[in-house]
Short mmCIF file of C-alpha atoms and ligand atoms in Angstrom, two decimals:
data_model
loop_
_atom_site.label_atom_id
_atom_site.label_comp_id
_atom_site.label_asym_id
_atom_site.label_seq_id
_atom_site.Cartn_x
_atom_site.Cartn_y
_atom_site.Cartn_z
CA UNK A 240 -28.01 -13.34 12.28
CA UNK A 241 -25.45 -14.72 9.62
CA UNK A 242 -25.13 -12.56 6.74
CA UNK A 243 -24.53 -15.84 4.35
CA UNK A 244 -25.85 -18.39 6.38
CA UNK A 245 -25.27 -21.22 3.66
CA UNK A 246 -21.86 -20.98 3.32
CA UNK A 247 -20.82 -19.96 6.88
CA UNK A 248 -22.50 -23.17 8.25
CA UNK A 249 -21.38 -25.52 5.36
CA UNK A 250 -20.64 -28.50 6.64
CA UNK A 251 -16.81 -29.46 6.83
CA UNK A 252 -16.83 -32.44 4.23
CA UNK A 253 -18.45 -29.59 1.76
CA UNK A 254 -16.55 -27.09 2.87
CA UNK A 255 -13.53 -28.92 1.99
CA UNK A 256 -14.73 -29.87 -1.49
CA UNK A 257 -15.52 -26.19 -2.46
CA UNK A 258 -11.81 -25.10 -1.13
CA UNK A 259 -10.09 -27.72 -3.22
CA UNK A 260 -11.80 -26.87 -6.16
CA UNK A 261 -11.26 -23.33 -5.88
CA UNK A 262 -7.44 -24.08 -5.04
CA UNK A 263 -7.37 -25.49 -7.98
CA UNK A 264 -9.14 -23.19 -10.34
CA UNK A 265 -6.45 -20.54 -8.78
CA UNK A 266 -3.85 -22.45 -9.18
CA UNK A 267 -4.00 -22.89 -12.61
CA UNK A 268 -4.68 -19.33 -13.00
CA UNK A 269 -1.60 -17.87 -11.84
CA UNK A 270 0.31 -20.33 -13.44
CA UNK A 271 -0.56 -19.22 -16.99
CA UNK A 272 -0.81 -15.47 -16.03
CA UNK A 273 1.74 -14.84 -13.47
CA UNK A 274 5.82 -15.62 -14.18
CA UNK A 275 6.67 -15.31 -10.48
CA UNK A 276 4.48 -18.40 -10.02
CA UNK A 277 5.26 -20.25 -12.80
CA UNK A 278 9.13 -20.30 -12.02
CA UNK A 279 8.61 -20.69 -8.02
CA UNK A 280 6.07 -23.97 -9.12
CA UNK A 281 8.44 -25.42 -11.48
CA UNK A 282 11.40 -24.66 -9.39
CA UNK A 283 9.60 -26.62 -6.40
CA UNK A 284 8.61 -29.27 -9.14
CA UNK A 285 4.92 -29.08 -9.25
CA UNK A 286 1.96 -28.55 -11.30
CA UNK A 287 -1.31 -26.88 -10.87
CA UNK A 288 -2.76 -30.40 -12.28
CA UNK A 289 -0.26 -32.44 -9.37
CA UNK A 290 -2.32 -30.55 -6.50
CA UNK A 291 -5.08 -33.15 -6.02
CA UNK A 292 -5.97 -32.71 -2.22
CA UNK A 293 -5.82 -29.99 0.35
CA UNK A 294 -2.95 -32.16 2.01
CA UNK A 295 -0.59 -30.99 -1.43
CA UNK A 296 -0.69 -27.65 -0.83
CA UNK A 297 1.81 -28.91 1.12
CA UNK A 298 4.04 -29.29 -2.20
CA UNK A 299 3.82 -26.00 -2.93
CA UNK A 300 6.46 -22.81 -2.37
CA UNK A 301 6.11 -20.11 0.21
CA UNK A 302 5.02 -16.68 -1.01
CA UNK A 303 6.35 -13.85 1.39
CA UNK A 304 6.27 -10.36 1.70
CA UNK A 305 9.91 -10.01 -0.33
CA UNK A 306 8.42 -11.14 -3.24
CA UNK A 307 5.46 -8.90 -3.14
CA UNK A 308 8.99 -6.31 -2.83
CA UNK A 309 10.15 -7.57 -5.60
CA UNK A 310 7.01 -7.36 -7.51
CA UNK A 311 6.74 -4.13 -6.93
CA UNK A 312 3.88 -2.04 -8.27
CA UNK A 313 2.38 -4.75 -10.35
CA UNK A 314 4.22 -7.67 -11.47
CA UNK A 315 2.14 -10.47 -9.17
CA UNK A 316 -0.79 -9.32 -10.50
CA UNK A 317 -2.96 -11.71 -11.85
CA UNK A 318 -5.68 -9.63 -13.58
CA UNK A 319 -4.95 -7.45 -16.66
CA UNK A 320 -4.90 -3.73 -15.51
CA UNK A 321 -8.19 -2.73 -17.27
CA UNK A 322 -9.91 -5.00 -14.98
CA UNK A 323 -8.62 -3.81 -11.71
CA UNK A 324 -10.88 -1.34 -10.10
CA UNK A 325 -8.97 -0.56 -6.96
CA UNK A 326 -5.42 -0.57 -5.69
CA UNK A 327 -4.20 -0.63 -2.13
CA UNK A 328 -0.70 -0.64 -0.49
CA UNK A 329 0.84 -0.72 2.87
CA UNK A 330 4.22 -0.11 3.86
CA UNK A 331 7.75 -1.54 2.97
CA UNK A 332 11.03 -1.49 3.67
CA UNK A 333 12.77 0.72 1.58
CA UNK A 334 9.70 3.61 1.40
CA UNK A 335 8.53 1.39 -1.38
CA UNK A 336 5.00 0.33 -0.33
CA UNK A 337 3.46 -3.08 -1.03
CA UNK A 338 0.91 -2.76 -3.44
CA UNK A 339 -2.79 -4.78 -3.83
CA UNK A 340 -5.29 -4.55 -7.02
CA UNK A 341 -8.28 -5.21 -6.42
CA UNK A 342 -11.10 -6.66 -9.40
CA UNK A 343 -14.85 -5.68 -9.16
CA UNK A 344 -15.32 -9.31 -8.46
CA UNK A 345 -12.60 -9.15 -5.29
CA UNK A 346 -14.53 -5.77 -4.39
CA UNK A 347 -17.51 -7.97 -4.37
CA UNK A 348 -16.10 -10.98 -2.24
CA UNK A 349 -14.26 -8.30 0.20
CA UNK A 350 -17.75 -6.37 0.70
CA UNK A 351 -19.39 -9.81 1.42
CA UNK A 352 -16.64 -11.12 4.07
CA UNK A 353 -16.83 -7.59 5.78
CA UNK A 354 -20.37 -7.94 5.59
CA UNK A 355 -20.22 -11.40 7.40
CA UNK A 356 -17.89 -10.03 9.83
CA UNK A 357 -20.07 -7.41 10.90
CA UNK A 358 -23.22 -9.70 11.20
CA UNK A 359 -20.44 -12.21 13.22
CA UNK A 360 -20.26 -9.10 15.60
CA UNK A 361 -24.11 -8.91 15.52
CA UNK A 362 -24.52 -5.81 13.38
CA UNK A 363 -27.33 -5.44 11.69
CA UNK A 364 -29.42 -3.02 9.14
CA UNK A 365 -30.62 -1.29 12.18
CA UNK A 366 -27.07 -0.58 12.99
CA UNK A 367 -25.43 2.76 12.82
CA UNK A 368 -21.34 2.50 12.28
CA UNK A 369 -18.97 4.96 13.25
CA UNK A 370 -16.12 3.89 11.33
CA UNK A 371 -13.05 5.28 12.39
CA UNK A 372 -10.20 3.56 10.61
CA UNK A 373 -8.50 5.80 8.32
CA UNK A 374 -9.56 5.62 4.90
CA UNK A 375 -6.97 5.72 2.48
CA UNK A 376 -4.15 3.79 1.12
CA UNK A 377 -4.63 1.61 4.16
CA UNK A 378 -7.63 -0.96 3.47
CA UNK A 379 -8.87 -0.54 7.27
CA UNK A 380 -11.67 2.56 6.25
CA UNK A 381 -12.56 1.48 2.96
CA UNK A 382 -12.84 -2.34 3.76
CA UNK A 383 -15.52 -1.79 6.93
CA UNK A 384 -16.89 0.97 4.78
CA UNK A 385 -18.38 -1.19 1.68
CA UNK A 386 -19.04 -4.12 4.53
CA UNK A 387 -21.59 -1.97 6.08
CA UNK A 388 -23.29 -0.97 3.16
CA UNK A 389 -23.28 -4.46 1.87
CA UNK A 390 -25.19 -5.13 5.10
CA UNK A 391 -27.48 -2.41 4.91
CA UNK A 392 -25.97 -0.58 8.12
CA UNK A 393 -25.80 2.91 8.19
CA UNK A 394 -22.04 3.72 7.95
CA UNK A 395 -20.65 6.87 9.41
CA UNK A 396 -16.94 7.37 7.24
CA UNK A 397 -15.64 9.95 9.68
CA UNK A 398 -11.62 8.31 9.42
CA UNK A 399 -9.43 8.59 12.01
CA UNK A 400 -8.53 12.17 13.78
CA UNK A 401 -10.24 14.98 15.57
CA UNK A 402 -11.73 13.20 18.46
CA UNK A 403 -13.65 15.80 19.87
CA UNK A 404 -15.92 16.06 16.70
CA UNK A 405 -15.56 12.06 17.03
CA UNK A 406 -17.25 11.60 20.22
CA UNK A 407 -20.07 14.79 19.34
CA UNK A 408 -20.97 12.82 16.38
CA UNK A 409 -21.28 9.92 17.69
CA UNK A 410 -23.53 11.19 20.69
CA UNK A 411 -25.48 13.06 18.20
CA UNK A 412 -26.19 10.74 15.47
CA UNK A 413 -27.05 7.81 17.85
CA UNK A 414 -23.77 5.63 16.91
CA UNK A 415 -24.50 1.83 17.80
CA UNK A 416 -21.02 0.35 17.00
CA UNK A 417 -17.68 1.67 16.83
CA UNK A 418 -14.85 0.79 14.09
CA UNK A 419 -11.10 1.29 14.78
CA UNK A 420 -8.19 0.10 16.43
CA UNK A 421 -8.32 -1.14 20.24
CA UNK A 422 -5.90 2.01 20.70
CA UNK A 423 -7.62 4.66 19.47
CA UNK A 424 -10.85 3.39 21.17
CA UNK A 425 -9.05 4.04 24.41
CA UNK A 426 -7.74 7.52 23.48
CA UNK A 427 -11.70 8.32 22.69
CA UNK A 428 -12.66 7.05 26.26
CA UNK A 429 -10.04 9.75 27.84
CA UNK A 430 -11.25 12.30 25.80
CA UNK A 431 -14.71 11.89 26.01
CA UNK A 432 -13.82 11.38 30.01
CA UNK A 433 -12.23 14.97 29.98
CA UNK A 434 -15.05 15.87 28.27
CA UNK A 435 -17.35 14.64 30.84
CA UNK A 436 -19.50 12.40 28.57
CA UNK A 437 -20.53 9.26 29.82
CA UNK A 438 -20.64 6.02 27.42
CA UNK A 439 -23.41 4.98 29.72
CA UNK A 440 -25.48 7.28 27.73
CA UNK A 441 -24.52 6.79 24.38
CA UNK A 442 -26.42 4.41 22.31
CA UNK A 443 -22.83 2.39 21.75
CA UNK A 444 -23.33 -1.49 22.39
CA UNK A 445 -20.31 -2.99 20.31
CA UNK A 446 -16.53 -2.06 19.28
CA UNK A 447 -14.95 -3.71 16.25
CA UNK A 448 -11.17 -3.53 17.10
CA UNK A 449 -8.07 -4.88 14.72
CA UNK A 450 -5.37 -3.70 12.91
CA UNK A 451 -2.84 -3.96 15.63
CA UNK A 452 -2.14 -6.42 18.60
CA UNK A 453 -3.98 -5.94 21.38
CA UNK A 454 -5.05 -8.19 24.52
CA UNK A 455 -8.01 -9.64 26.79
CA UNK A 456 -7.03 -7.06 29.93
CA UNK A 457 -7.28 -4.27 27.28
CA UNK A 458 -10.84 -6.04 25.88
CA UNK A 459 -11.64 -5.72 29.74
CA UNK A 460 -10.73 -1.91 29.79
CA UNK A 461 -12.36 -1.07 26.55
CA UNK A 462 -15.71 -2.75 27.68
CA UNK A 463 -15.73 -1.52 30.78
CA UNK A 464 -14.86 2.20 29.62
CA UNK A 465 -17.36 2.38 26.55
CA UNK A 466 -19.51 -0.04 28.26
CA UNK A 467 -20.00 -1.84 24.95
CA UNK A 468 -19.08 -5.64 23.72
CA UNK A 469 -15.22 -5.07 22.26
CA UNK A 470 -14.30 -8.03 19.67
CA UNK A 471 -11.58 -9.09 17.75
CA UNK A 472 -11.31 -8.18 13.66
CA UNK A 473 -8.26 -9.69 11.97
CA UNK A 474 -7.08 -8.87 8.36
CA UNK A 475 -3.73 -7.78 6.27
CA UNK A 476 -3.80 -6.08 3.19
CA UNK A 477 -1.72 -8.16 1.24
CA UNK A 478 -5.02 -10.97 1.72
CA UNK A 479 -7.42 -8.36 1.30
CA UNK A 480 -7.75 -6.09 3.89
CA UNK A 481 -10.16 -5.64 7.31
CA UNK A 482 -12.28 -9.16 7.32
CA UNK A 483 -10.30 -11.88 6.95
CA UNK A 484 -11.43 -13.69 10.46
CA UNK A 485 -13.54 -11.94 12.81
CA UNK A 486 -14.66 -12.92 16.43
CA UNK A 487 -18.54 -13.84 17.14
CA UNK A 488 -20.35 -11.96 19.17
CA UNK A 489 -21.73 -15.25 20.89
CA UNK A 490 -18.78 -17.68 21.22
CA UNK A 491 -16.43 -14.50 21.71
CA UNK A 492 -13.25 -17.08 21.78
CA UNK A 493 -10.92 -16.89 18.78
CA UNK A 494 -11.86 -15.76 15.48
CA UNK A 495 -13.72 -17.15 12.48
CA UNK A 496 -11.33 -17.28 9.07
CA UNK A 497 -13.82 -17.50 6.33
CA UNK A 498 -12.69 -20.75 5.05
CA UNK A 499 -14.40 -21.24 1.51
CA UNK A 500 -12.61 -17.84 0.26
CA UNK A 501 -9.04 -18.67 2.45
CA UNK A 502 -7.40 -21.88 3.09
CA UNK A 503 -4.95 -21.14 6.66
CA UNK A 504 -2.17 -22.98 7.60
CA UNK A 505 0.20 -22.80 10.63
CA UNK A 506 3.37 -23.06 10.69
CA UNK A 507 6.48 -23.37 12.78
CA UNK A 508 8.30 -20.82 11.42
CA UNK A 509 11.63 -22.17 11.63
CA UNK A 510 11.37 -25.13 10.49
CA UNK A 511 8.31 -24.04 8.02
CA UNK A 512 6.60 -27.23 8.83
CA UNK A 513 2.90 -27.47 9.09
CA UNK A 514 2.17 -27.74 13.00
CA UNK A 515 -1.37 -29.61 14.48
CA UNK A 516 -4.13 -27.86 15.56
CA UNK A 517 -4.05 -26.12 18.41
CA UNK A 518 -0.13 -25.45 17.94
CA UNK A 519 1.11 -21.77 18.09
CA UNK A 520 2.72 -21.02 14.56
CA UNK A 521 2.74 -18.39 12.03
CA UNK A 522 -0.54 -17.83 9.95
CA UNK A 523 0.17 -18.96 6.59
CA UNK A 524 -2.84 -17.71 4.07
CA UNK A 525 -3.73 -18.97 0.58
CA UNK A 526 -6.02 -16.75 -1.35
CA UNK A 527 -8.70 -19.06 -3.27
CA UNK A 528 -11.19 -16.74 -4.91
CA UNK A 529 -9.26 -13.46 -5.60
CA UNK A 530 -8.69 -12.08 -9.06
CA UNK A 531 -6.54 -9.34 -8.65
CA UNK A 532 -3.94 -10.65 -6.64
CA UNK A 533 -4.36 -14.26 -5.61
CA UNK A 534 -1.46 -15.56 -2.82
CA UNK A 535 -0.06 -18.93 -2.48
CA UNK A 536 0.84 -19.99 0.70
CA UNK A 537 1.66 -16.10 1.73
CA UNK A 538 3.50 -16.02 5.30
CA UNK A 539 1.79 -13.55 7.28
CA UNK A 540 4.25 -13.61 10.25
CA UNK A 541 1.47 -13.60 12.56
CA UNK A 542 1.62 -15.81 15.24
CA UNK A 543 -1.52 -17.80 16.02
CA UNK A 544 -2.86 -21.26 16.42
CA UNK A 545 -5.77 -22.70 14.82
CA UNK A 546 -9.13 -24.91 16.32
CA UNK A 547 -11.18 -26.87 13.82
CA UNK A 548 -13.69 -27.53 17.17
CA UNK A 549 -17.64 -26.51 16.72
CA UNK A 550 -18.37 -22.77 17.83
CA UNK A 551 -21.35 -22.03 19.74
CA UNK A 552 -22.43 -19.61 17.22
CA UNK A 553 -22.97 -22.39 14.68
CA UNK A 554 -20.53 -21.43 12.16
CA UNK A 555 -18.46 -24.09 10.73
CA UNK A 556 -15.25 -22.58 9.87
CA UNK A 557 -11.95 -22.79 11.63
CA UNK A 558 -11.17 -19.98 14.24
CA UNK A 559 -7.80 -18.42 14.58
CA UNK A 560 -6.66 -17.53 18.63
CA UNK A 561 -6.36 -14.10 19.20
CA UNK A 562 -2.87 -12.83 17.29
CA UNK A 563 0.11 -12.83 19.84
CA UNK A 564 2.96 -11.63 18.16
CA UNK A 565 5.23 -11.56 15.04
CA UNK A 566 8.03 -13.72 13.59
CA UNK A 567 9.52 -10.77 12.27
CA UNK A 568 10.92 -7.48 13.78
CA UNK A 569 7.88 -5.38 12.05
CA UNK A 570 6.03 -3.05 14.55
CA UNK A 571 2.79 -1.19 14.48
CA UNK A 572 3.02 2.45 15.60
CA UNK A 573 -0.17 4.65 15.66
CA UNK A 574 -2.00 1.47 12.85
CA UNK A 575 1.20 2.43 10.61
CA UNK A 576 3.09 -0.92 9.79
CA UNK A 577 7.08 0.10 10.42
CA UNK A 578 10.38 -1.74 9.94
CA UNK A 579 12.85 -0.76 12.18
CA UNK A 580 15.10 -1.26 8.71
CA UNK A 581 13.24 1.32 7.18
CA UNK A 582 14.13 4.05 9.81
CA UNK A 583 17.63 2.82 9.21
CA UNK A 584 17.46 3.44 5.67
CA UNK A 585 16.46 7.06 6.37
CA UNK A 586 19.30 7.30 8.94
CA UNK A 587 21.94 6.06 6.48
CA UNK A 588 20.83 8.43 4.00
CA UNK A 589 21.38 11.76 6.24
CA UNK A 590 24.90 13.19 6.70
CA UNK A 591 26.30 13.42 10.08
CA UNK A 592 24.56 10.81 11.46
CA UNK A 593 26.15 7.20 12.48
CA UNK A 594 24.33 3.75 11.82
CA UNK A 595 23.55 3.27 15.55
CA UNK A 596 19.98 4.03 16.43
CA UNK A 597 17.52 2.74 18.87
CA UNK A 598 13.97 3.01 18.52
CA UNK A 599 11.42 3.77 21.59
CA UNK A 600 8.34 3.10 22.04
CA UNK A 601 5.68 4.01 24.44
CA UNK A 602 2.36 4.38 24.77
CA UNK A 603 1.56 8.07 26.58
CA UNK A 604 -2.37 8.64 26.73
CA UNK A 605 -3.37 5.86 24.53
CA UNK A 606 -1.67 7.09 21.86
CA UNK A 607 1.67 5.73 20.49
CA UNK A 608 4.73 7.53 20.50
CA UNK A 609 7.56 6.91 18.95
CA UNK A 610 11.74 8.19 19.66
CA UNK A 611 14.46 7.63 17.29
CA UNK A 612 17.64 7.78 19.42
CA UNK A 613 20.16 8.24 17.08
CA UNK A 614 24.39 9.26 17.56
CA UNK A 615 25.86 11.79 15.55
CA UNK A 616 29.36 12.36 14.49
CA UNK A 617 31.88 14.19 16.66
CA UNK A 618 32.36 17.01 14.74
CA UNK A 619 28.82 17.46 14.52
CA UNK A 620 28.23 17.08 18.75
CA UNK A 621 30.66 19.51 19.45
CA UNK A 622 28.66 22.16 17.06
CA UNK A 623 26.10 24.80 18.14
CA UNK A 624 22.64 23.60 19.43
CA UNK A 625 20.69 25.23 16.49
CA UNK A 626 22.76 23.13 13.78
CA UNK A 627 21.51 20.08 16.17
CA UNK A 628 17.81 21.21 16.55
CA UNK A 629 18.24 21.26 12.58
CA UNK A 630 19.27 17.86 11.73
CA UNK A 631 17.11 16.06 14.37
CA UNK A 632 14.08 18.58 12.72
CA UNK A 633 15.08 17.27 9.43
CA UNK A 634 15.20 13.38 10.66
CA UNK A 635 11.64 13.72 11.87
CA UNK A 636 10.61 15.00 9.22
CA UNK A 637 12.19 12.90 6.61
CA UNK A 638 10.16 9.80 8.75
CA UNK A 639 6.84 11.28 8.45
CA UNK A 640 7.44 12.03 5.15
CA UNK A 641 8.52 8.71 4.51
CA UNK A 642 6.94 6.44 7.03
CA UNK A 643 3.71 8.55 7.88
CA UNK A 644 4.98 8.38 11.63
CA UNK A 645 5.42 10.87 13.83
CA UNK A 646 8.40 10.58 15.99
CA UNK A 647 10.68 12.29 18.46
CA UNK A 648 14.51 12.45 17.41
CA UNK A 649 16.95 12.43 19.98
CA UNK A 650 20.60 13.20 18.85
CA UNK A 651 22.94 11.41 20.89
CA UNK A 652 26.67 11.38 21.47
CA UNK A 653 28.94 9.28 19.70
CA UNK A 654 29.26 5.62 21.18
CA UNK A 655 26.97 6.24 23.61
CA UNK A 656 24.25 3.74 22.17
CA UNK A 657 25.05 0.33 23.30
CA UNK A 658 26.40 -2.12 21.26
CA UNK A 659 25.79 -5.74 21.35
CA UNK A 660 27.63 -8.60 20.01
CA UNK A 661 25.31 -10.71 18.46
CA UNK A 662 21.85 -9.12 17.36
CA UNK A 663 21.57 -5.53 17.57
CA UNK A 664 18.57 -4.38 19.83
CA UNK A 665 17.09 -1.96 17.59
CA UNK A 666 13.91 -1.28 19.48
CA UNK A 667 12.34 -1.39 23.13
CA UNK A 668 8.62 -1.47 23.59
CA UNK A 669 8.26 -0.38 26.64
CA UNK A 670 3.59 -0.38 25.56
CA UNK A 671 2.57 -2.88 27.85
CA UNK A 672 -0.97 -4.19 26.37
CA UNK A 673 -2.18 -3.82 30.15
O1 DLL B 935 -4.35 -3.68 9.41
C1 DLL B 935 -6.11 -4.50 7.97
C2 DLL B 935 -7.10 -4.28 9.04
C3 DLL B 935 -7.79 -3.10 9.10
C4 DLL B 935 -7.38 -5.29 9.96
C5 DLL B 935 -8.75 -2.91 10.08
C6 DLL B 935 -8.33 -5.11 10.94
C7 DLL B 935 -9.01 -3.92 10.99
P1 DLL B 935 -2.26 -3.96 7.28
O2 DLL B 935 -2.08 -2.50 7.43
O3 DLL B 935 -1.73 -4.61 6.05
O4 DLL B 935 -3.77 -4.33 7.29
O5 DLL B 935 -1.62 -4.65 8.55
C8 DLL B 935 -1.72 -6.04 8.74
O6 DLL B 935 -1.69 -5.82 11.15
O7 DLL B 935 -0.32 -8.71 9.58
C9 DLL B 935 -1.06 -7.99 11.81
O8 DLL B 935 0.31 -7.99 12.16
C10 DLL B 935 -1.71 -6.70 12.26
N1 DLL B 935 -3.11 -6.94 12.68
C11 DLL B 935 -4.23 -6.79 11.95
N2 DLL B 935 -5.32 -7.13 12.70
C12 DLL B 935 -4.86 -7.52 13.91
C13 DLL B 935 -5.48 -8.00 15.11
C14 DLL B 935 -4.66 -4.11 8.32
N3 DLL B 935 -6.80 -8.13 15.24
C15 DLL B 935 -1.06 -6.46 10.03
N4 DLL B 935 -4.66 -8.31 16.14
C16 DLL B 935 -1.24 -7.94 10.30
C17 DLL B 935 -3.32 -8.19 16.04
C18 DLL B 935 -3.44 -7.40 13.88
N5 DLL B 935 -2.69 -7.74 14.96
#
């Protein structure tokens, strides 16, 4: 069952209509109430009232994650701050996060895609959702959260952490789908394996996994260990949040962007052209109905490619292929977004340490770990063991303070890291997604 059957199944011609004249409605919006926009439009020499097809959205500038930086808490905000009713914020470079506001009207929409998302994965009001992202700061717990209400599911907000009570609740209270990232997912099935509970008995039939990269041979393990149907959610806060595409439960083959609220684009992100369909690019997303924070053109830096073909589901809008990768160096540890310049930033800032670090990361039960190999000065590596344990205590704990990751420091001699003569390699992923 579609949860908004009208507009998921508009056809294309329509669907097209409704997206230019939202795109246009927006567009003259955050030209009269947003600077950054104004002077990015007129230094690309355009006009709200120039934009008269999809095609010349074309014409207009980038937006990227540096300017939401340099925007920093509030200054792309479209919407007065009376009427903003939530804020959100993920990571950034510099221990800064980037921050999201949120109107009632944007709760609304963001409710309603969830909502759709959720049907897409064949939830229902019968459902019962266990909904393990974390709430918080991070949009992951909060966005499925108000989804499944708007639905009519029952929604279980237990957040992420203490599995054991995880997997008792959900045995107990007759959980039918699961929330949270593919990862996580995986560390339940050991536990509950160690625990010696069978899925087979649980009332489980579907997982609703995003929020990091994951891959079909992991779909295969997660299916087969929960014995449930695992599909795809796809979303970044910056756009909204959990809900911006979702896989079908019936064509299970790329994921639905809801089209009359987001227009995608690919592109190759070299050359920042527009690819054809079908091409692997870089997702680029503009925002057509948000209040709070509408984005032009905003480059995700998620690779993908994009197919306009009919789904067997009978939704009309585009689907996005499942994400492969990132056009940047940013890395998800544990659902937290990192840089590896923000470690960096922390390692400059502590005395006795040099600027050469590597950063290690593995996957060890399902769970991510994370080691910061970093060289110390000579005087320093010559001193006792305790002033060592010290510093590399303080490093970790500067990170989590900082970052919200846990990680392992490992205080290494000097020159011992190797250097390389063009690009540093700052990190190693040795997580294979099976
Ligand atoms: O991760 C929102 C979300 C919550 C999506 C729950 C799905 C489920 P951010 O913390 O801003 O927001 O991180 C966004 O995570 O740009 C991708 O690189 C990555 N990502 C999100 N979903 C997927 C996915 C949330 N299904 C960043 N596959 C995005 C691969 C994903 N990567």
């Amino acid at each position: 069952m579609m949860f908004n059957e009208e507009f998921e199944t508009l056809p294309r011609q329509a669907l097209e209509a409704l997206q230019l004249k939202r795109l246009q409605l927006m567009l003259e919006r955050v030209y009269a109430n947003v600077p950054f926009y104004r002077t990015a439009f007129e230094g690309a020499g355009v006009r709200p009232s120039d934009i008269g097809s999809l095609q010349d959205l074309q014409r207009l500038p980038f937006t990227t994650k540096q300017n939401m930086r340099d925007s920093y808490p509030y200054a792309l905000f479209a919407a007065p701050l009376e009427d903003i009713v939530r804020i959100h914020a993920s990571s950034g470079t510099t221990g800064k996060p980037t921050v999201v506001g949120y109107t009632q009207r944007d709760i609304e929409m963001w409710s309603e895609l969830m909502a759709r998302s959720l049907a897409a994965a064949s939830a229902n009001k019968g459902d019962i959702i266990h909904n393990a992202y974390g709430y918080g700061l991070f949009t992951g717990g909060l966005g499925a959260h108000y989804g499944a209400e708007r639905l009519g599911a029952s929604v279980i907000p237990i957040s992420g952490g203490n599995t054991k009570r995880q997997i008792m609740i959900m045995q107990d209270f007759g959980s039918t789908i699961l929330t949270c990232t593919p990862s996580y997912a995986l560390f339940m099935a050991e536990e509950a394996r160690t625990e010696g509970i069978d899925f087979r008995n649980l009332k489980l039939r579907v997982g609703i996994f995003g929020a990091e990269p994951w891959s079909e041979a992991m779909r295969d393990e997660l299916e087969d260990k929960l014995n449930i149907t695992a599909l795809d959610i796809y979303g970044l806060s910056e756009i909204m949040g959990p809900g911006v595409a979702q896989e079908c439960f019936q064509g299970k083959s790329g994921l639905h962007i809801w089209e009359d609220h987001f227009i995608p684009e690919i592109i190759n992100p070299e050359t920042c052209e527009v690819v054809p369909e079908g091409t692997k690019g870089e997702l680029v997303i503009t925002t057509i109905t948000k209040q709070g924070i509408p984005l032009v053109r905003y480059r995700t830096r998620d690779i993908t490619s994009i197919t306009y073909e009919p789904c067997i589901c009978g939704r009309t809008h585009a689907r996005i292929a499942r994400l492969s990768g990132r056009s940047d160096d940013m890395i998800i540890i544990r659902g937290v977004n990192v840089f590896p310049s923000q470690i960096e930033s922390i390692l400059v800032g502590i005395e006795g340490v040099e600027p050469h670090y590597l950063l290690i990361i593995d996957r060890q039960d399902n769970l991510d770990t994370l080691e910061v190999q970093v060289e110390v000065d000579e005087h320093l590596f010559s001193d006792e063991v305790k002033v060592l344990q010290t510093l590399s205590l303080k490093i970790e704990k500067t990170i989590k303070e900082v970052l919200g990751v846990t990680s392992k420091v490992k205080l290494v001699e000097p020159r011992t890291i190797q250097r390389s003569e063009g690009k540093a390699t700052r990190v190693i992923d040795k997580r294979k997604l099976l």
